[in-house]
Amino acid sequence: MSTLKIEDYDRLRSKLPNRTGGWVPGTAVYCRGYDMMDDLVGRVDFFQSLVLNITGQLPEERFAKWLHAAHICVSWPDPRIWCNQIGAYAAMARATVNAASSFGNLAADSVMYGQGTLPIGTRLIQRLHTQHLNEKKSVEEIVDQEIERKGGKVNIMGFARPLASGDERVVAMRRTAKNLAYQDGAHMQLALAIEELLYNRYSETMNFTGYLCAFMSDLGYSAEQVHRIFALIVVNGVTASFSEEAEKPVDSFLPLRCEDIEYTGPAKRALPDMTDE
Amino acid sequence: MVNRSVKSRKEPFVKKASTNIWQEQPVEHNPYLVEKTHLRGYDFDELTQHCDFTEMFYLLFLGELPNRNQKQLLQLLLVTFISPSPRHPASRSAMSLGGGKTFPQHILPASLGIAGGEYLGGRQVQLCMQLIQDNHQIIPALWLEEQEARLAEADKALLAEGRIIYGFGQQYGEIDPYASLLADKFLGKSFSGPHLTWCAGLVEELKPYCIGWLQTGIVAAVLCDLGFPPHAGAGLFQLIQAPGLLAHGLEAYPKSRTEFPFVRDEDYDIVDT
């Protein structure tokens, strides 16, 4: 069943084939066929090189500009946001900024918000688009089916959001995309149609995840590629929260009295005789 | 016309976080400092005098002190899986972190992250626990019969990785004999539970598919028998393996970088794409 045999494992014990690139000391550092120092450094954007590393394709400059905008608009310097809290706690614990940025960023690998929602949202809009196109399902049928799948809840990945209705990030990113001369593709058109229906029925709108997944799907990216490209999307806000709290005295970030944690467990009780067991 | 302007939902957030686990009694003159603590209702000072690690572990997570069988089962789990193999990606990460002179405080969390994966890691334990809990009322042979069509169409690589029937698969193209040995430590004992027994039955039925126990499958079954919910599986697996990961990382830390293999330039093949 395995695709590899013992002789394959033996061959790979000390040999390392790599399609992305690598360092040939004294010659060059290669990246997907480019000489990094001569062809890429100072010539392409960081996000172009990120997408190149992940997909093997060097994207156009305007896509890098769109990625920059997406990374800015989703990463806020507000320590109340769950991932940013980790940055603030890291500062309070006097952990390193790398611990803060790494683990705060990891916190957003979540099904509620952040990067963890992106592969789910991308798979969903691509699946719904296929149903819309091939099975001729109407937008109404699609919405009803997804609400039924969630036991009657309006809980469709990419639509609605915690804490507030509406989404200023979608407005900003739609404006940015327009300025970069991007047209709405088939996935975005479907997402907008779903949004319109949800808005009319429930006053809920598309959220940033829904926008991003539809946009990336229109450009042909897979769910896995989307997750990889946006792996660090909240790090900016996490580091901001770390930097703010690192300057303050320890224990000063929302300090808690003993009574501020409500104990809801068993009442005080005596230990049983431990020699019996 | 869709209006995307933002309006707070004004959700009714509670004023205080709550916990069933830990209760702190403040000193009189400073409400931030602690005078006495209780764990799950028991005086913590008394617990430290009378309980061993396994009892405290069980109490902490499950809310009650364990009976004899529960304690034996948990203790065997904790000692059997205290360390992944040094060839496990998480152990190799720990050694690489140590050998790379990463700040020592990062060795454990970074390697634990790798121990959370869907292949031989915490995520696989969680998904296996879900599979067991959803299906253990069905006789393994019948359950497998129901899965026949799905298995025939399944991606063979994923099946081997234990990512179709989570927790059961192959290592290096074969059933892992060592995992089978470890499973035997838990089977047929006074403390063996129904979930593990169901999994052992499943393993018998899976032989024609050349699929057997993965270590994650054993951990998942035992955690089910101990009464843990599936979502606890990932983190508990990481916690159980943590001592071994840290030990490998700390052992590597004082070594020089030449005491670890480094692929020679002539063996590093940049494939032309």
Coordinates of C-alpha atoms in Angstrom, one line a residue:
Chain A
M1 CA 0.0 0.0 0.0
S2 CA 2.8 2.4 0.8
T3 CA 4.2 4.2 -2.2
L4 CA 7.8 3.7 -0.9
K5 CA 9.7 0.5 -0.4
I6 CA 12.7 -0.3 1.9
E7 CA 15.1 0.4 -0.9
D8 CA 13.5 3.8 -1.5
Y9 CA 13.9 4.7 2.2
D10 CA 17.5 3.5 2.0
R11 CA 18.2 5.6 -1.0
L12 CA 16.8 8.7 0.8
R13 CA 18.7 8.1 4.1
S14 CA 21.4 10.6 3.1
K15 CA 20.2 12.0 -0.2
L16 CA 17.9 15.0 -0.1
P17 CA 16.2 15.9 -3.4
N18 CA 14.5 19.3 -3.2
R19 CA 12.3 21.1 -5.8
T20 CA 12.2 24.5 -4.1
G21 CA 15.9 25.3 -4.2
G22 CA 18.8 25.6 -1.8
W23 CA 22.3 26.9 -1.3
V24 CA 25.2 25.8 -3.4
P25 CA 28.1 27.3 -1.4
G26 CA 30.4 29.4 -3.6
T27 CA 27.9 29.4 -6.5
A28 CA 24.5 30.7 -5.6
V29 CA 21.3 30.3 -3.6
Y30 CA 18.6 29.0 -5.9
C31 CA 14.8 29.4 -5.6
R32 CA 12.6 27.7 -8.1
G33 CA 15.2 28.1 -10.8
Y34 CA 16.0 31.7 -9.9
D35 CA 19.3 32.9 -8.6
M36 CA 18.0 34.6 -5.4
M37 CA 20.7 37.2 -5.0
D38 CA 20.8 38.2 -8.6
D39 CA 17.2 37.7 -9.8
L40 CA 15.1 38.2 -6.7
V41 CA 16.7 40.4 -4.0
G42 CA 15.8 44.0 -4.6
R43 CA 13.8 43.0 -7.7
V44 CA 10.7 41.3 -6.3
D45 CA 8.4 41.8 -3.4
F46 CA 8.5 39.7 -0.2
F47 CA 5.1 38.3 -1.0
Q48 CA 6.1 37.5 -4.6
S49 CA 8.9 35.4 -3.2
L50 CA 6.6 33.8 -0.6
V51 CA 4.1 32.7 -3.3
L52 CA 7.0 31.6 -5.5
N53 CA 8.4 29.4 -2.7
I54 CA 4.9 27.9 -2.0
T55 CA 3.6 27.4 -5.6
G56 CA 6.6 27.6 -7.9
Q57 CA 5.1 30.5 -9.8
L58 CA 6.3 34.1 -9.5
P59 CA 3.0 36.1 -9.3
E60 CA 2.5 39.5 -10.8
E61 CA 3.3 42.6 -8.7
R62 CA -0.3 43.7 -8.2
F63 CA -1.1 40.4 -6.5
A64 CA 1.8 41.1 -4.0
K65 CA 0.2 44.6 -3.4
W66 CA -3.1 42.9 -2.7
L67 CA -1.5 40.4 -0.3
H68 CA 0.2 43.3 1.5
A69 CA -3.2 45.0 1.9
A70 CA -4.8 41.8 3.2
H71 CA -2.0 41.3 5.8
I72 CA -2.4 44.8 7.0
C73 CA -6.2 44.9 7.3
V74 CA -6.6 41.7 9.2
S75 CA -3.9 42.2 11.9
W76 CA -4.9 44.9 14.4
P77 CA -3.0 46.2 17.3
D78 CA -5.8 45.4 19.8
P79 CA -4.8 43.1 22.7
R80 CA -8.4 42.0 23.3
I81 CA -8.4 39.9 20.1
W82 CA -7.6 36.3 21.1
C83 CA -4.3 35.9 19.2
N84 CA -3.1 39.3 20.3
Q85 CA -3.8 38.4 23.9
I86 CA -1.1 35.8 23.6
G87 CA 1.3 38.5 22.6
A88 CA 0.3 40.6 25.6
Y89 CA 0.6 37.6 28.0
A90 CA 4.0 36.8 26.5
A91 CA 5.2 40.3 27.3
M92 CA 3.8 40.1 30.8
A93 CA 5.6 36.8 31.3
R94 CA 8.7 38.5 29.8
A95 CA 8.9 35.8 27.2
T96 CA 10.8 36.6 24.0
V97 CA 9.2 38.4 21.1
N98 CA 9.6 35.3 19.0
A99 CA 7.6 33.3 21.5
A100 CA 4.9 36.0 21.4
S101 CA 4.8 36.3 17.6
S102 CA 5.0 32.5 17.0
F103 CA 2.5 31.4 19.6
G104 CA 0.2 34.4 19.1
N105 CA 0.2 33.6 15.4
L106 CA -0.4 29.9 16.2
A107 CA -3.5 31.0 18.2
A108 CA -5.1 32.1 15.0
D109 CA -5.0 28.5 13.6
S110 CA -8.6 28.4 14.8
V111 CA -12.0 27.5 13.5
M112 CA -13.4 30.7 14.9
Y113 CA -11.2 33.2 13.2
G114 CA -7.8 33.6 11.6
Q115 CA -5.8 31.3 9.4
G116 CA -7.5 28.1 10.6
T117 CA -10.7 29.3 8.8
L118 CA -9.0 29.8 5.4
P119 CA -8.7 26.2 4.1
I120 CA -12.2 25.5 5.4
G121 CA -13.6 28.6 3.7
T122 CA -11.7 27.9 0.5
R123 CA -12.9 24.3 0.2
L124 CA -16.4 25.5 1.0
I125 CA -16.6 28.2 -1.7
Q126 CA -15.0 25.9 -4.3
R127 CA -17.5 23.1 -3.4
L128 CA -20.4 25.5 -3.6
H129 CA -19.2 26.9 -6.8
T130 CA -19.1 23.4 -8.3
Q131 CA -22.6 22.7 -7.1
H132 CA -23.8 26.0 -8.5
L133 CA -22.1 25.4 -11.9
N134 CA -22.4 21.7 -12.4
E135 CA -25.4 20.7 -10.4
K136 CA -27.2 24.0 -11.3
K137 CA -28.1 24.6 -7.6
S138 CA -29.5 28.1 -7.1
V139 CA -28.0 30.4 -4.5
E140 CA -31.1 30.0 -2.3
E141 CA -30.8 26.2 -2.5
I142 CA -27.1 26.4 -1.5
V143 CA -27.8 28.7 1.4
D144 CA -30.7 26.5 2.6
Q145 CA -28.5 23.4 2.3
E146 CA -25.6 24.9 4.3
I147 CA -27.9 26.2 7.0
E148 CA -29.6 22.7 7.2
R149 CA -26.1 21.1 7.4
K150 CA -25.4 23.3 10.5
G151 CA -28.6 22.2 12.2
G152 CA -30.5 25.4 11.3
K153 CA -27.8 27.8 12.4
V154 CA -26.7 30.6 10.1
N155 CA -23.1 29.5 10.5
I156 CA -21.6 29.3 7.0
M157 CA -17.8 29.7 7.0
G158 CA -16.9 33.0 5.4
F159 CA -20.1 34.8 6.4
A160 CA -21.1 36.7 9.6
R161 CA -18.4 37.2 12.3
P162 CA -18.0 37.3 16.0
L163 CA -18.5 40.4 18.1
A164 CA -20.1 42.6 15.3
S165 CA -22.1 42.4 12.1
G166 CA -20.7 43.9 8.9
D167 CA -17.1 43.9 8.0
E168 CA -15.0 47.0 7.3
R169 CA -12.1 44.7 6.0
V170 CA -14.2 43.5 3.1
V171 CA -15.0 47.1 2.1
A172 CA -11.3 48.0 2.3
M173 CA -10.2 44.9 0.3
R174 CA -12.9 45.3 -2.4
R175 CA -11.7 48.9 -2.8
T176 CA -8.0 47.8 -3.0
A177 CA -8.8 45.0 -5.5
K178 CA -10.7 47.5 -7.7
N179 CA -7.8 50.0 -7.6
L180 CA -5.5 47.1 -8.7
A181 CA -7.9 46.4 -11.6
Y182 CA -9.1 43.0 -10.4
Q183 CA -12.5 41.9 -11.7
D184 CA -14.9 39.7 -9.6
G185 CA -14.5 36.1 -10.8
A186 CA -17.0 33.3 -10.6
H187 CA -16.3 32.4 -6.9
M188 CA -16.5 36.0 -5.8
Q189 CA -19.8 36.5 -7.7
L190 CA -21.2 33.5 -6.0
A191 CA -20.0 34.7 -2.6
L192 CA -21.6 38.1 -3.2
A193 CA -24.8 36.5 -4.2
I194 CA -24.8 34.4 -1.0
E195 CA -24.0 37.5 1.0
E196 CA -26.9 39.4 -0.5
L197 CA -29.3 36.6 0.3
L198 CA -28.0 36.3 3.9
Y199 CA -28.2 40.0 4.3
N200 CA -31.8 40.2 3.2
R201 CA -32.8 37.3 5.4
Y202 CA -30.6 37.7 8.5
S203 CA -28.7 41.0 8.1
E204 CA -25.4 39.1 8.0
T205 CA -22.7 39.9 5.5
M206 CA -19.6 38.3 4.0
N207 CA -16.6 38.4 6.4
F208 CA -12.9 38.7 5.6
T209 CA -12.4 34.9 5.3
G210 CA -15.3 34.7 2.8
Y211 CA -13.8 37.5 0.8
L212 CA -10.3 36.2 0.8
C213 CA -11.2 32.6 0.0
A214 CA -13.4 33.6 -2.9
F215 CA -10.7 36.0 -4.2
M216 CA -8.0 33.3 -4.0
S217 CA -10.2 30.7 -5.5
D218 CA -10.8 33.0 -8.5
L219 CA -7.0 33.1 -9.0
G220 CA -6.9 29.3 -8.9
Y221 CA -5.3 28.7 -5.6
S222 CA -6.1 25.5 -3.6
A223 CA -7.2 25.4 0.0
E224 CA -3.7 24.2 1.1
Q225 CA -2.0 27.0 -0.9
V226 CA -4.2 29.6 0.7
H227 CA -3.4 28.3 4.2
R228 CA 0.3 28.4 3.4
I229 CA 0.3 31.9 1.8
F230 CA -1.5 33.4 4.8
A231 CA 0.3 31.4 7.5
L232 CA 1.6 34.6 9.2
I233 CA -1.4 36.9 8.6
V234 CA -2.0 38.0 12.2
V235 CA 1.6 38.3 13.3
N236 CA 1.6 42.1 12.9
G237 CA -1.1 42.7 15.6
V238 CA 0.4 40.1 17.9
T239 CA 3.8 41.8 17.9
A240 CA 2.1 45.2 18.4
S241 CA 0.4 43.8 21.5
F242 CA 3.6 42.3 22.7
S243 CA 5.5 45.6 22.2
E244 CA 2.9 47.6 24.1
E245 CA 2.8 45.4 27.1
A246 CA 6.6 44.8 27.2
E247 CA 7.1 48.4 28.2
K248 CA 4.7 48.1 31.2
P249 CA 5.3 46.6 34.7
V250 CA 4.7 42.9 35.0
D251 CA 1.3 41.7 36.2
S252 CA -0.3 44.9 34.9
F253 CA -2.2 43.6 31.9
L254 CA -5.8 43.2 33.2
P255 CA -4.6 42.1 36.7
L256 CA -6.9 39.6 38.4
R257 CA -7.7 39.4 42.1
C258 CA -8.2 35.8 43.4
E259 CA -12.0 36.6 43.4
D260 CA -11.9 37.5 39.7
I261 CA -11.8 33.9 38.8
E262 CA -15.1 32.3 39.8
Y263 CA -14.7 28.9 41.2
T264 CA -17.6 26.6 40.1
G265 CA -16.2 23.2 41.1
P266 CA -17.0 20.9 44.0
A267 CA -17.3 22.3 47.5
K268 CA -14.4 21.8 49.8
R269 CA -14.2 18.1 50.8
A270 CA -11.9 15.8 52.8
L271 CA -9.5 13.5 51.2
P272 CA -10.6 9.8 51.2
D273 CA -8.3 7.2 52.8
M274 CA -5.7 6.8 50.1
T275 CA -4.4 3.5 51.5
D276 CA -7.5 1.7 50.3
E277 CA -6.8 2.2 46.6
Chain B
M1 CA -28.1 46.6 -1.4
V2 CA -25.8 45.0 1.2
N3 CA -24.6 47.3 3.9
R4 CA -21.3 46.2 5.4
S5 CA -21.0 48.9 8.0
V6 CA -20.0 47.5 11.4
K7 CA -22.4 47.2 14.3
S8 CA -21.5 45.7 17.6
R9 CA -23.5 42.6 18.5
K10 CA -23.3 43.6 22.2
E11 CA -22.9 40.0 23.2
P12 CA -23.5 39.4 26.9
F13 CA -19.9 38.6 28.0
V14 CA -19.5 37.4 31.6
K15 CA -17.6 39.6 34.1
K16 CA -15.5 36.8 35.4
A17 CA -13.9 33.7 33.9
S18 CA -14.9 30.6 35.8
T19 CA -13.2 27.2 36.6
N20 CA -14.1 23.9 38.2
I21 CA -10.5 23.2 38.9
W22 CA -8.7 25.6 41.1
Q23 CA -9.8 27.8 44.0
E24 CA -7.6 30.4 45.5
Q25 CA -8.2 32.0 48.9
P26 CA -6.5 35.5 49.2
V27 CA -4.6 36.8 52.1
E28 CA -6.4 39.3 54.1
H29 CA -4.4 42.4 53.3
N30 CA -3.8 41.8 49.5
P31 CA -6.6 40.4 47.3
Y32 CA -4.0 39.4 44.7
L33 CA -1.9 37.1 46.9
V34 CA -2.9 33.6 47.8
E35 CA -3.1 32.1 51.3
K36 CA -4.7 28.7 50.6
T37 CA -5.6 26.7 47.5
H38 CA -8.1 23.9 46.7
L39 CA -7.9 21.6 43.7
R40 CA -11.3 20.2 42.7
G41 CA -12.5 20.8 46.3
Y42 CA -9.5 19.1 48.1
D43 CA -7.0 21.0 50.2
F44 CA -4.0 21.3 47.9
D45 CA -1.6 21.0 50.8
E46 CA -3.1 17.7 51.8
L47 CA -3.1 16.5 48.2
T48 CA 0.6 17.1 47.9
Q49 CA 1.2 15.1 51.0
H50 CA -0.9 12.1 50.1
C51 CA -1.2 11.8 46.3
D52 CA 1.3 10.7 43.7
F53 CA 1.6 12.2 40.3
T54 CA -0.8 9.8 38.5
E55 CA -3.5 10.5 41.1
M56 CA -3.0 14.3 40.8
F57 CA -3.0 14.0 37.0
Y58 CA -6.3 12.1 37.0
L59 CA -7.9 14.5 39.5
L60 CA -6.8 17.6 37.7
F61 CA -8.2 16.5 34.3
L62 CA -11.2 14.3 35.3
G63 CA -12.3 15.9 38.5
E64 CA -12.2 12.9 40.9
L65 CA -9.5 10.7 42.3
P66 CA -9.0 7.5 40.3
N67 CA -9.9 4.0 41.5
R68 CA -7.2 1.3 41.4
N69 CA -7.9 0.2 37.8
Q70 CA -8.1 3.8 36.5
K71 CA -4.9 4.6 38.2
Q72 CA -3.1 1.6 36.8
L73 CA -4.4 2.3 33.3
L74 CA -3.3 6.0 33.4
Q75 CA 0.0 5.1 34.9
L76 CA 0.8 2.6 32.2
L77 CA -0.2 5.1 29.6
L78 CA 2.0 7.8 31.0
V79 CA 5.1 5.6 31.3
T80 CA 4.6 3.7 28.0
F81 CA 4.4 6.8 25.9
I82 CA 6.7 9.0 27.8
S83 CA 8.9 9.5 24.8
P84 CA 8.4 9.2 21.1
S85 CA 11.2 7.4 19.1
P86 CA 14.2 9.5 18.4
R87 CA 13.2 9.1 14.7
H88 CA 9.8 10.6 15.2
P89 CA 9.6 14.1 13.6
A90 CA 8.9 15.7 16.9
S91 CA 12.0 14.2 18.6
R92 CA 14.1 15.1 15.6
S93 CA 12.7 18.6 15.9
A94 CA 13.7 18.7 19.6
M95 CA 17.2 17.5 18.7
S96 CA 17.5 20.0 15.9
L97 CA 16.3 22.8 18.3
G98 CA 18.8 21.8 20.9
G99 CA 21.6 21.3 18.5
G100 CA 20.7 24.6 16.8
K101 CA 21.1 26.3 20.2
T102 CA 17.6 27.6 20.1
F103 CA 16.8 29.3 23.5
P104 CA 16.1 26.3 25.7
Q105 CA 12.6 27.6 26.7
H106 CA 11.5 27.1 23.1
I107 CA 12.6 23.5 22.7
L108 CA 9.5 22.0 24.3
P109 CA 6.8 24.2 22.8
A110 CA 8.2 24.0 19.3
S111 CA 8.7 20.2 19.3
L112 CA 5.3 19.7 20.9
G113 CA 3.8 21.6 18.0
I114 CA 5.2 19.0 15.7
A115 CA 3.9 16.3 18.0
G116 CA 0.4 17.7 17.3
G117 CA 0.2 16.5 13.7
E118 CA -2.2 14.2 11.9
Y119 CA 0.4 11.5 11.3
L120 CA 1.6 9.9 14.6
G121 CA 0.6 13.1 16.5
G122 CA -2.0 14.6 18.7
R123 CA -4.4 15.5 15.9
Q124 CA -4.5 11.8 14.9
V125 CA -5.2 10.8 18.5
Q126 CA -8.1 13.3 18.6
L127 CA -9.6 12.1 15.3
C128 CA -9.1 8.4 16.3
M129 CA -11.0 9.1 19.6
Q130 CA -13.8 10.5 17.6
L131 CA -13.9 7.5 15.4
I132 CA -13.9 5.1 18.4
Q133 CA -16.6 7.0 20.2
D134 CA -18.8 7.2 17.2
N135 CA -18.5 3.5 16.3
H136 CA -17.5 1.3 19.2
Q137 CA -21.1 0.1 19.7
I138 CA -20.9 -1.6 16.3
I139 CA -19.1 -5.0 16.0
P140 CA -15.8 -4.3 14.3
A141 CA -16.4 -6.8 11.5
L142 CA -19.7 -5.2 10.7
W143 CA -18.3 -1.7 10.9
L144 CA -15.5 -2.6 8.5
E145 CA -18.1 -4.2 6.2
E146 CA -19.9 -0.8 6.1
Q147 CA -16.6 0.9 5.2
E148 CA -15.7 -1.5 2.4
A149 CA -16.7 0.8 -0.5
R150 CA -15.0 3.8 1.2
L151 CA -11.8 1.9 1.7
A152 CA -11.7 0.6 -1.8
E153 CA -11.8 4.2 -3.1
A154 CA -9.6 5.6 -0.4
D155 CA -6.2 7.3 -1.2
K156 CA -3.8 4.5 -0.4
A157 CA -1.1 6.8 1.0
L158 CA -3.6 8.4 3.4
L159 CA -4.8 4.9 4.4
A160 CA -1.3 3.9 5.2
E161 CA -0.7 7.1 7.2
G162 CA -3.7 6.3 9.4
R163 CA -5.6 9.2 8.1
I164 CA -8.6 7.3 6.8
I165 CA -9.1 5.0 9.7
Y166 CA -7.5 7.3 12.1
G167 CA -4.9 5.7 14.4
F168 CA -4.6 2.6 12.3
G169 CA -2.2 2.3 9.4
Q170 CA 1.4 1.3 8.5
Q171 CA 4.9 2.4 9.1
Y172 CA 7.5 2.0 6.4
G173 CA 5.1 0.0 4.3
E174 CA 4.1 -2.6 6.9
I175 CA 2.1 -3.1 10.0
D176 CA 4.2 -1.7 12.9
P177 CA 5.2 -4.7 15.1
Y178 CA 6.3 -2.4 18.0
A179 CA 3.0 -0.7 18.2
S180 CA 1.4 -4.1 18.4
L181 CA 3.7 -5.0 21.3
L182 CA 2.8 -1.8 23.1
A183 CA -0.9 -2.5 22.6
D184 CA -0.5 -5.9 24.1
K185 CA 0.7 -4.3 27.4
F186 CA -2.8 -2.8 27.8
L187 CA -5.0 -5.8 26.6
G188 CA -6.4 -8.6 28.7
K189 CA -5.7 -6.8 32.0
S190 CA -8.0 -6.0 34.9
F191 CA -7.9 -2.4 33.8
S192 CA -8.5 -3.0 30.1
G193 CA -11.5 -1.0 28.9
P194 CA -14.1 -1.5 26.2
H195 CA -12.8 1.0 23.7
L196 CA -9.4 -0.7 23.7
T197 CA -11.0 -4.1 23.3
W198 CA -13.1 -2.8 20.4
C199 CA -9.9 -1.4 18.7
A200 CA -8.1 -4.8 19.2
G201 CA -11.1 -6.4 17.4
L202 CA -10.8 -3.9 14.6
V203 CA -7.1 -4.5 14.2
E204 CA -7.9 -8.2 13.7
E205 CA -10.3 -7.4 11.0
L206 CA -7.9 -4.9 9.3
K207 CA -5.2 -7.5 8.8
P208 CA -6.3 -8.3 5.2
Y209 CA -5.8 -4.6 4.4
C210 CA -2.2 -4.8 5.9
I211 CA -3.2 -2.2 8.5
G212 CA -2.5 -2.4 12.1
W213 CA -2.1 -0.3 15.3
L214 CA -0.3 3.0 15.2
Q215 CA 0.8 4.2 18.6
T216 CA -1.7 7.0 18.3
G217 CA -4.5 4.5 18.1
I218 CA -3.5 2.9 21.4
V219 CA -3.3 6.2 23.1
A220 CA -6.7 7.2 21.7
A221 CA -8.4 4.0 22.9
V222 CA -6.9 4.3 26.4
L223 CA -7.9 7.9 26.7
C224 CA -11.5 6.9 25.7
D225 CA -11.4 4.2 28.3
L226 CA -10.3 6.8 30.9
G227 CA -13.3 8.9 30.0
F228 CA -11.7 11.8 28.1
P229 CA -13.6 13.5 25.3
P230 CA -12.0 13.5 21.8
H231 CA -11.0 17.2 21.9
A232 CA -8.7 16.4 24.9
G233 CA -6.8 13.8 22.9
A234 CA -4.5 16.1 21.0
G235 CA -3.1 18.0 24.0
L236 CA -3.0 15.0 26.2
F237 CA -0.9 13.1 23.7
Q238 CA 1.5 16.1 23.5
L239 CA 1.6 16.2 27.3
I240 CA 2.4 12.5 27.6
Q241 CA 5.2 12.7 25.1
A242 CA 6.6 16.0 26.5
P243 CA 9.2 14.5 28.8
G244 CA 10.8 12.5 26.0
L245 CA 10.9 15.4 23.7
L246 CA 12.5 17.7 26.2
A247 CA 15.0 15.0 27.2
H248 CA 16.1 14.6 23.5
G249 CA 16.3 18.4 23.1
L250 CA 18.3 18.9 26.3
E251 CA 20.7 16.1 25.5
A252 CA 21.4 17.8 22.1
Y253 CA 21.8 21.3 23.5
P254 CA 25.5 21.0 24.7
K255 CA 26.6 19.2 21.6
S256 CA 28.4 20.9 18.8
R257 CA 26.7 21.3 15.4
T258 CA 29.1 18.8 13.9
E259 CA 27.8 16.1 16.2
F260 CA 24.6 16.0 14.0
P261 CA 24.5 14.9 10.4
F262 CA 24.3 17.6 7.8
V263 CA 23.5 16.5 4.2
R264 CA 26.6 17.0 2.0
D265 CA 26.4 19.4 -0.8
E266 CA 26.8 16.6 -3.3
D267 CA 23.9 14.7 -1.7
Y268 CA 21.6 17.8 -1.8
D269 CA 20.0 17.6 -5.2
I270 CA 18.2 20.7 -6.4
V271 CA 15.7 19.2 -8.8
D272 CA 15.3 21.4 -11.9
T273 CA 11.6 22.4 -12.2

